[in-house]
Amino acid sequence: MTPVVMSKKRKAVTRDSTNTSDAASDNGLDISTLNGVLSQSEDGSEEDEADLTELDRDEESEPDGVSWEEERSVEDEEIDSDEIPSEGEADDEGLIKVNGSELHADGEIPDSNGNHGVDADETEVQRNYSVTEDANGNPRYVYNDISPVYDSDDSDAPATTNTIGNIPLSFYDSYPHIGYDINGKKISRPAKGEALDALLDSIEVPKGWTGLTDPSTGKPLELSQEELGILRRIQMNEVPEEGYDPYPDMVEYFSSKTEIMPLSAAPEPKRRFVPSKHEAKRVMKIVRAIREGRILPYKPPSGEEEEDPGTKRYDIWANEEARPDHPMNIPAPKLPPPGYGESYHPPPEYLPDQVEKKAWEEADEEDREKEYIPTNHDSLRKVPGYDRFLKEKFERCLDLYLAPRVRRNKLNIDPESLLPKLPNPDELRPFPTTCASLFRGHEGRVRSLSIDPSGIWLASGGDDGTVRIWELLTGRQIWKVKLGDEEAVNVVRWRPGKDTVVLSAAAGENLYLIVPPNVDPEMEAASRELLDAGWGYAAGGATAGTSGAVKKPSPAQWTRPGRLEDEGVLVTIGLRNTIKVITWHRRGEYFATVSPQGQSSAVAIHTLSKHLTQLPFRRLKGLAQSAQFHPSKPIFFVATQRMIRSYDLSKQELLKILQPGARWISSFDLHPGGDNLIVGSYDKRLLWHDLDLSTRPYKTLRYHKKAIRAVKFHQGGLPLFADASDDGSLQIFHGKVVGDLMENATIVPLKVLRGHQVKRELGVLDIDWHPTEPWCVSAGADGTCRLWV
């Protein structure tokens, strides 16, 4: 190996490798053995660095007679350096500083980066540090920044340049730097441009510009396009990234596992499937105690506690004289002491400003939070007199003069006294109360029924297409006829008058006039003669006009039924639409039909003696629901969905329009006197109209939970009317009408009749009264008819 040249200040001594090893062996230390240990031992590296530093001193070398202990003490003093080399630095044990440059033990001089020169045939070893001098002239190792490779755990960690931690940058406002890097160097504060530069930067927005400042570096915070996209999606309440599910399915950690084997293989105990006799005895014991009254049901406490009359109450503060202090003496409560705002010299925070004073003065006296406004005075003698003293005295005197004190008793008003005084229902008898007869035989709903003018027979029609006649008192079926297989019988009505017996029934678009064979022969012959008298007129043909040139087609076809004629059906009238309502004039000469689906032909008036059908309305406003003749005047009433119009048939003009206020009118009926009218509606209301009083209803009654299907007045002189509803009940009312115009009608609810069953949301479909008795009959959707007496 090439000999090493020492410093000029030392004696010119030439050493080779053998001399060095000999010198070391003289001192008791084998350097050749140490070279292999320094690469693995940190202590050996420190000792070697101390030896190299000792050779680098400017003073003269010590004589050869220096002991190992003295040399070791010198090494300990030299080791106090700013940097302690790590394990990787132990390879520089042969480094010697010569004339300000570093010299390796093998004679190679490192370059400016601290790398040693090597031969061409050797591989270059890259160092991750450089050696400099510290303040004391000792070597200082400055490490390069570590760039982690892909497999490093820190590859995803952000590059932290400022090592001040969580200390806010405001602590460095008075310094030209904002922190320190990993090598301890100061990080200068980034330069801030002038206002013009900031304006230009704001105009030319670079990519990733956010307008924020990074708290760790003080530089503008720039984000990538991906990060800006995530922020934009979060701001728009969108999914932050593709594949993100904000509502994942819940994982059933416990219930999803199905155990195959039970927790216990023991058989089921007997008590699980055999009723316990002990519990039965306990329950029966409690039941007997409830029946005997020893256990009372819980009653919620009432709002007002009833005072016991035997309890005496004393006013402990009746005598307000001062009493000596005693444990049994409870002084009367005192008024709260005045606050700071009521002082003549309140604190400044209690004094209002000009805005608060103005708001207090503009507010009403009742709306003010305080009756006074705090005012500041320098001394008590400057406090003025009470400014409202005279006004309050005057108001007090005025109260005493105009309103003398009177002891007012509490008004104990009985709520029942506020209701109108109605007569007792027992005093308004007779009216139907119980079901006397039940008529069974129809298959399906019974849609309509009617009692003949004599009060002996009951006619009914239903969904099975048959018309049946019953004996009213016994409930026995006398006669029936089937009018059709597909169409239901919607309505049946008897012709008024006792001279003949004619029954009208409607099934689909056909109307049938029937003479039942169950009457006496003379009555039957008179009835047939009445129906046959019209065949000589324009029956089933066309009516000629006044000039004889124009012929209009008849709106209805009057024909003979054919096969049904032997069973008593004598006339068939064919209309254009399904018939829902039939109403007769009081004389029996005319009758009207209503077909809600027809427009101009919805209402038709028929003449029995001429077999003639007329359409009184060219165009009807609204959908026709029902029609009625006035009991004594030539007035015709037509009900649409929301209005009831009355027409004078003799003058052919509109008289009055009634507005019941119902959403959909189902039926209506006229009082026998002709001045009052009741209306039933599908919105569960029963309305009473006084025709002489107003077009609006006089009374509105709400007694049903479902739609009202039919309403009917008693036509025999009794002050009774009833309604039928889909809730399966009938409501009987007392309705007394007097001739005095100064007295209103008296309406009293009497009885609720229940017996029909509700089938497919339908209850009672029709109702009718007996001509003379206080009896009524009802038709239900359960296929039965009932007589109520």
mmCIF file with all atom_site columns, N, CA, C and O in Angstrom, residues 292-323:
data_model
loop_
_atom_site.group_PDB
_atom_site.id
_atom_site.type_symbol
_atom_site.label_atom_id
_atom_site.label_alt_id
_atom_site.label_comp_id
_atom_site.label_asym_id
_atom_site.label_entity_id
_atom_site.label_seq_id
_atom_site.pdbx_PDB_ins_code
_atom_site.Cartn_x
_atom_site.Cartn_y
_atom_site.Cartn_z
_atom_site.occupancy
_atom_site.B_iso_or_equiv
_atom_site.pdbx_formal_charge
_atom_site.auth_seq_id
_atom_site.auth_comp_id
_atom_site.auth_asym_id
_atom_site.auth_atom_id
_atom_site.pdbx_PDB_model_num
ATOM 1   N N  . GLU A 1 292 ? -117.083 -9.497 42.695 1.00 0.00 ? 292 GLU A N  1
ATOM 2   C CA . GLU A 1 292 ? -117.576 -9.116 44.012 1.00 0.00 ? 292 GLU A CA 1
ATOM 3   C C  . GLU A 1 292 ? -117.306 -7.671 44.355 1.00 0.00 ? 292 GLU A C  1
ATOM 4   O O  . GLU A 1 292 ? -117.803 -7.162 45.363 1.00 0.00 ? 292 GLU A O  1
ATOM 5   N N  . GLY A 1 293 ? -116.531 -6.996 43.524 1.00 0.00 ? 293 GLY A N  1
ATOM 6   C CA . GLY A 1 293 ? -116.257 -5.591 43.767 1.00 0.00 ? 293 GLY A CA 1
ATOM 7   C C  . GLY A 1 293 ? -115.080 -5.320 44.671 1.00 0.00 ? 293 GLY A C  1
ATOM 8   O O  . GLY A 1 293 ? -114.839 -4.173 45.069 1.00 0.00 ? 293 GLY A O  1
ATOM 9   N N  . ARG A 1 294 ? -114.325 -6.363 45.033 1.00 0.00 ? 294 ARG A N  1
ATOM 10  C CA . ARG A 1 294 ? -113.150 -6.153 45.879 1.00 0.00 ? 294 ARG A CA 1
ATOM 11  C C  . ARG A 1 294 ? -111.982 -5.576 45.098 1.00 0.00 ? 294 ARG A C  1
ATOM 12  O O  . ARG A 1 294 ? -111.087 -4.962 45.667 1.00 0.00 ? 294 ARG A O  1
ATOM 13  N N  . ILE A 1 295 ? -111.971 -5.757 43.799 1.00 0.00 ? 295 ILE A N  1
ATOM 14  C CA . ILE A 1 295 ? -110.960 -5.155 42.928 1.00 0.00 ? 295 ILE A CA 1
ATOM 15  C C  . ILE A 1 295 ? -111.694 -4.242 41.962 1.00 0.00 ? 295 ILE A C  1
ATOM 16  O O  . ILE A 1 295 ? -112.548 -4.689 41.189 1.00 0.00 ? 295 ILE A O  1
ATOM 17  N N  . LEU A 1 296 ? -111.396 -2.985 42.011 1.00 0.00 ? 296 LEU A N  1
ATOM 18  C CA . LEU A 1 296 ? -112.049 -1.998 41.163 1.00 0.00 ? 296 LEU A CA 1
ATOM 19  C C  . LEU A 1 296 ? -111.147 -1.654 39.991 1.00 0.00 ? 296 LEU A C  1
ATOM 20  O O  . LEU A 1 296 ? -109.914 -1.603 40.143 1.00 0.00 ? 296 LEU A O  1
ATOM 21  N N  . PRO A 1 297 ? -111.715 -1.424 38.830 1.00 0.00 ? 297 PRO A N  1
ATOM 22  C CA . PRO A 1 297 ? -110.878 -1.024 37.677 1.00 0.00 ? 297 PRO A CA 1
ATOM 23  C C  . PRO A 1 297 ? -110.274 0.349  37.899 1.00 0.00 ? 297 PRO A C  1
ATOM 24  O O  . PRO A 1 297 ? -110.783 1.167  38.683 1.00 0.00 ? 297 PRO A O  1
ATOM 25  N N  . TYR A 1 298 ? -109.194 0.579  37.189 1.00 0.00 ? 298 TYR A N  1
ATOM 26  C CA . TYR A 1 298 ? -108.489 1.850  37.341 1.00 0.00 ? 298 TYR A CA 1
ATOM 27  C C  . TYR A 1 298 ? -109.288 2.975  36.712 1.00 0.00 ? 298 TYR A C  1
ATOM 28  O O  . TYR A 1 298 ? -109.795 2.854  35.596 1.00 0.00 ? 298 TYR A O  1
ATOM 29  N N  . LYS A 1 299 ? -109.441 4.035  37.439 1.00 0.00 ? 299 LYS A N  1
ATOM 30  C CA . LYS A 1 299 ? -110.099 5.230  36.934 1.00 0.00 ? 299 LYS A CA 1
ATOM 31  C C  . LYS A 1 299 ? -109.085 6.352  36.861 1.00 0.00 ? 299 LYS A C  1
ATOM 32  O O  . LYS A 1 299 ? -108.424 6.641  37.858 1.00 0.00 ? 299 LYS A O  1
ATOM 33  N N  . PRO A 1 300 ? -108.939 6.956  35.725 1.00 0.00 ? 300 PRO A N  1
ATOM 34  C CA . PRO A 1 300 ? -107.973 8.069  35.640 1.00 0.00 ? 300 PRO A CA 1
ATOM 35  C C  . PRO A 1 300 ? -108.395 9.218  36.535 1.00 0.00 ? 300 PRO A C  1
ATOM 36  O O  . PRO A 1 300 ? -109.592 9.502  36.686 1.00 0.00 ? 300 PRO A O  1
ATOM 37  N N  . PRO A 1 301 ? -107.458 9.859  37.158 1.00 0.00 ? 301 PRO A N  1
ATOM 38  C CA . PRO A 1 301 ? -107.813 10.973 38.051 1.00 0.00 ? 301 PRO A CA 1
ATOM 39  C C  . PRO A 1 301 ? -108.452 12.107 37.268 1.00 0.00 ? 301 PRO A C  1
ATOM 40  O O  . PRO A 1 301 ? -108.048 12.427 36.162 1.00 0.00 ? 301 PRO A O  1
ATOM 41  N N  . SER A 1 302 ? -109.456 12.693 37.852 1.00 0.00 ? 302 SER A N  1
ATOM 42  C CA . SER A 1 302 ? -110.140 13.814 37.205 1.00 0.00 ? 302 SER A CA 1
ATOM 43  C C  . SER A 1 302 ? -109.276 15.060 37.274 1.00 0.00 ? 302 SER A C  1
ATOM 44  O O  . SER A 1 302 ? -108.384 15.187 38.127 1.00 0.00 ? 302 SER A O  1
ATOM 45  N N  . GLY A 1 303 ? -109.557 15.975 36.369 1.00 0.00 ? 303 GLY A N  1
ATOM 46  C CA . GLY A 1 303 ? -108.766 17.211 36.317 1.00 0.00 ? 303 GLY A CA 1
ATOM 47  C C  . GLY A 1 303 ? -108.928 18.070 37.558 1.00 0.00 ? 303 GLY A C  1
ATOM 48  O O  . GLY A 1 303 ? -107.991 18.672 38.065 1.00 0.00 ? 303 GLY A O  1
ATOM 49  N N  . GLU A 1 304 ? -110.136 18.141 38.084 1.00 0.00 ? 304 GLU A N  1
ATOM 50  C CA . GLU A 1 304 ? -110.393 18.945 39.273 1.00 0.00 ? 304 GLU A CA 1
ATOM 51  C C  . GLU A 1 304 ? -110.671 18.020 40.444 1.00 0.00 ? 304 GLU A C  1
ATOM 52  O O  . GLU A 1 304 ? -111.540 17.146 40.368 1.00 0.00 ? 304 GLU A O  1
ATOM 53  N N  . GLU A 1 305 ? -109.935 18.192 41.481 1.00 0.00 ? 305 GLU A N  1
ATOM 54  C CA . GLU A 1 305 ? -110.131 17.395 42.675 1.00 0.00 ? 305 GLU A CA 1
ATOM 55  C C  . GLU A 1 305 ? -111.322 17.917 43.472 1.00 0.00 ? 305 GLU A C  1
ATOM 56  O O  . GLU A 1 305 ? -111.450 19.126 43.700 1.00 0.00 ? 305 GLU A O  1
ATOM 57  N N  . GLU A 1 306 ? -112.186 16.976 43.839 1.00 0.00 ? 306 GLU A N  1
ATOM 58  C CA . GLU A 1 306 ? -113.345 17.363 44.635 1.00 0.00 ? 306 GLU A CA 1
ATOM 59  C C  . GLU A 1 306 ? -112.921 17.577 46.081 1.00 0.00 ? 306 GLU A C  1
ATOM 60  O O  . GLU A 1 306 ? -112.263 16.736 46.691 1.00 0.00 ? 306 GLU A O  1
ATOM 61  N N  . GLU A 1 307 ? -113.313 18.708 46.602 1.00 0.00 ? 307 GLU A N  1
ATOM 62  C CA . GLU A 1 307 ? -112.957 19.042 47.976 1.00 0.00 ? 307 GLU A CA 1
ATOM 63  C C  . GLU A 1 307 ? -113.914 18.349 48.940 1.00 0.00 ? 307 GLU A C  1
ATOM 64  O O  . GLU A 1 307 ? -115.129 18.277 48.707 1.00 0.00 ? 307 GLU A O  1
ATOM 65  N N  . ASP A 1 308 ? -113.334 17.861 50.002 1.00 0.00 ? 308 ASP A N  1
ATOM 66  C CA . ASP A 1 308 ? -114.128 17.235 51.048 1.00 0.00 ? 308 ASP A CA 1
ATOM 67  C C  . ASP A 1 308 ? -114.825 18.320 51.856 1.00 0.00 ? 308 ASP A C  1
ATOM 68  O O  . ASP A 1 308 ? -114.165 19.250 52.360 1.00 0.00 ? 308 ASP A O  1
ATOM 69  N N  . PRO A 1 309 ? -116.154 18.271 51.983 1.00 0.00 ? 309 PRO A N  1
ATOM 70  C CA . PRO A 1 309 ? -116.828 19.341 52.757 1.00 0.00 ? 309 PRO A CA 1
ATOM 71  C C  . PRO A 1 309 ? -116.412 19.364 54.221 1.00 0.00 ? 309 PRO A C  1
ATOM 72  O O  . PRO A 1 309 ? -116.530 20.393 54.888 1.00 0.00 ? 309 PRO A O  1
ATOM 73  N N  . GLY A 1 310 ? -115.921 18.242 54.731 1.00 0.00 ? 310 GLY A N  1
ATOM 74  C CA . GLY A 1 310 ? -115.507 18.231 56.132 1.00 0.00 ? 310 GLY A CA 1
ATOM 75  C C  . GLY A 1 310 ? -114.131 18.833 56.370 1.00 0.00 ? 310 GLY A C  1
ATOM 76  O O  . GLY A 1 310 ? -113.726 19.025 57.522 1.00 0.00 ? 310 GLY A O  1
ATOM 77  N N  . THR A 1 311 ? -113.401 19.097 55.283 1.00 0.00 ? 311 THR A N  1
ATOM 78  C CA . THR A 1 311 ? -112.059 19.656 55.434 1.00 0.00 ? 311 THR A CA 1
ATOM 79  C C  . THR A 1 311 ? -112.154 21.158 55.692 1.00 0.00 ? 311 THR A C  1
ATOM 80  O O  . THR A 1 311 ? -112.820 21.878 54.948 1.00 0.00 ? 311 THR A O  1
ATOM 81  N N  . LYS A 1 312 ? -111.514 21.603 56.712 1.00 0.00 ? 312 LYS A N  1
ATOM 82  C CA . LYS A 1 312 ? -111.497 23.019 57.057 1.00 0.00 ? 312 LYS A CA 1
ATOM 83  C C  . LYS A 1 312 ? -110.165 23.629 56.649 1.00 0.00 ? 312 LYS A C  1
ATOM 84  O O  . LYS A 1 312 ? -109.106 23.033 56.858 1.00 0.00 ? 312 LYS A O  1
ATOM 85  N N  . ARG A 1 313 ? -110.246 24.787 56.078 1.00 0.00 ? 313 ARG A N  1
ATOM 86  C CA . ARG A 1 313 ? -109.054 25.488 55.629 1.00 0.00 ? 313 ARG A CA 1
ATOM 87  C C  . ARG A 1 313 ? -108.968 26.817 56.368 1.00 0.00 ? 313 ARG A C  1
ATOM 88  O O  . ARG A 1 313 ? -109.980 27.498 56.569 1.00 0.00 ? 313 ARG A O  1
ATOM 89  N N  . TYR A 1 314 ? -107.760 27.148 56.769 1.00 0.00 ? 314 TYR A N  1
ATOM 90  C CA . TYR A 1 314 ? -107.526 28.359 57.542 1.00 0.00 ? 314 TYR A CA 1
ATOM 91  C C  . TYR A 1 314 ? -106.570 29.264 56.782 1.00 0.00 ? 314 TYR A C  1
ATOM 92  O O  . TYR A 1 314 ? -105.632 28.795 56.127 1.00 0.00 ? 314 TYR A O  1
ATOM 93  N N  . ASP A 1 315 ? -106.801 30.547 56.918 1.00 0.00 ? 315 ASP A N  1
ATOM 94  C CA . ASP A 1 315 ? -105.916 31.548 56.326 1.00 0.00 ? 315 ASP A CA 1
ATOM 95  C C  . ASP A 1 315 ? -104.865 31.905 57.364 1.00 0.00 ? 315 ASP A C  1
ATOM 96  O O  . ASP A 1 315 ? -105.159 32.579 58.368 1.00 0.00 ? 315 ASP A O  1
ATOM 97  N N  . ILE A 1 316 ? -103.655 31.419 57.157 1.00 0.00 ? 316 ILE A N  1
ATOM 98  C CA . ILE A 1 316 ? -102.618 31.628 58.176 1.00 0.00 ? 316 ILE A CA 1
ATOM 99  C C  . ILE A 1 316 ? -102.099 33.052 58.174 1.00 0.00 ? 316 ILE A C  1
ATOM 100 O O  . ILE A 1 316 ? -101.400 33.469 59.088 1.00 0.00 ? 316 ILE A O  1
ATOM 101 N N  . TRP A 1 317 ? -102.435 33.818 57.122 1.00 0.00 ? 317 TRP A N  1
ATOM 102 C CA . TRP A 1 317 ? -101.954 35.195 57.058 1.00 0.00 ? 317 TRP A CA 1
ATOM 103 C C  . TRP A 1 317 ? -103.121 36.180 57.126 1.00 0.00 ? 317 TRP A C  1
ATOM 104 O O  . TRP A 1 317 ? -103.072 37.269 56.572 1.00 0.00 ? 317 TRP A O  1
ATOM 105 N N  . ALA A 1 318 ? -104.235 35.751 57.787 1.00 0.00 ? 318 ALA A N  1
ATOM 106 C CA . ALA A 1 318 ? -105.371 36.669 57.938 1.00 0.00 ? 318 ALA A CA 1
ATOM 107 C C  . ALA A 1 318 ? -104.986 37.853 58.816 1.00 0.00 ? 318 ALA A C  1
ATOM 108 O O  . ALA A 1 318 ? -105.381 38.995 58.552 1.00 0.00 ? 318 ALA A O  1
ATOM 109 N N  . ASN A 1 319 ? -104.214 37.595 59.842 1.00 0.00 ? 319 ASN A N  1
ATOM 110 C CA . ASN A 1 319 ? -103.740 38.666 60.729 1.00 0.00 ? 319 ASN A CA 1
ATOM 111 C C  . ASN A 1 319 ? -102.303 38.988 60.329 1.00 0.00 ? 319 ASN A C  1
ATOM 112 O O  . ASN A 1 319 ? -101.401 38.159 60.489 1.00 0.00 ? 319 ASN A O  1
ATOM 113 N N  . GLU A 1 320 ? -102.107 40.190 59.784 1.00 0.00 ? 320 GLU A N  1
ATOM 114 C CA . GLU A 1 320 ? -100.800 40.560 59.269 1.00 0.00 ? 320 GLU A CA 1
ATOM 115 C C  . GLU A 1 320 ? -99.940  41.268 60.302 1.00 0.00 ? 320 GLU A C  1
ATOM 116 O O  . GLU A 1 320 ? -98.946  41.891 59.966 1.00 0.00 ? 320 GLU A O  1
ATOM 117 N N  . GLU A 1 321 ? -100.331 41.212 61.552 1.00 0.00 ? 321 GLU A N  1
ATOM 118 C CA . GLU A 1 321 ? -99.504  41.840 62.590 1.00 0.00 ? 321 GLU A CA 1
ATOM 119 C C  . GLU A 1 321 ? -98.200  41.072 62.754 1.00 0.00 ? 321 GLU A C  1
ATOM 120 O O  . GLU A 1 321 ? -98.132  39.863 62.529 1.00 0.00 ? 321 GLU A O  1
ATOM 121 N N  . ALA A 1 322 ? -97.190  41.820 63.153 1.00 0.00 ? 322 ALA A N  1
ATOM 122 C CA . ALA A 1 322 ? -95.868  41.212 63.348 1.00 0.00 ? 322 ALA A CA 1
ATOM 123 C C  . ALA A 1 322 ? -95.904  40.252 64.523 1.00 0.00 ? 322 ALA A C  1
ATOM 124 O O  . ALA A 1 322 ? -96.484  40.549 65.572 1.00 0.00 ? 322 ALA A O  1
ATOM 125 N N  . ARG A 1 323 ? -95.272  39.123 64.376 1.00 0.00 ? 323 ARG A N  1
ATOM 126 C CA . ARG A 1 323 ? -95.218  38.106 65.406 1.00 0.00 ? 323 ARG A CA 1
ATOM 127 C C  . ARG A 1 323 ? -93.763  37.822 65.741 1.00 0.00 ? 323 ARG A C  1
ATOM 128 O O  . ARG A 1 323 ? -92.878  37.995 64.909 1.00 0.00 ? 323 ARG A O  1
#
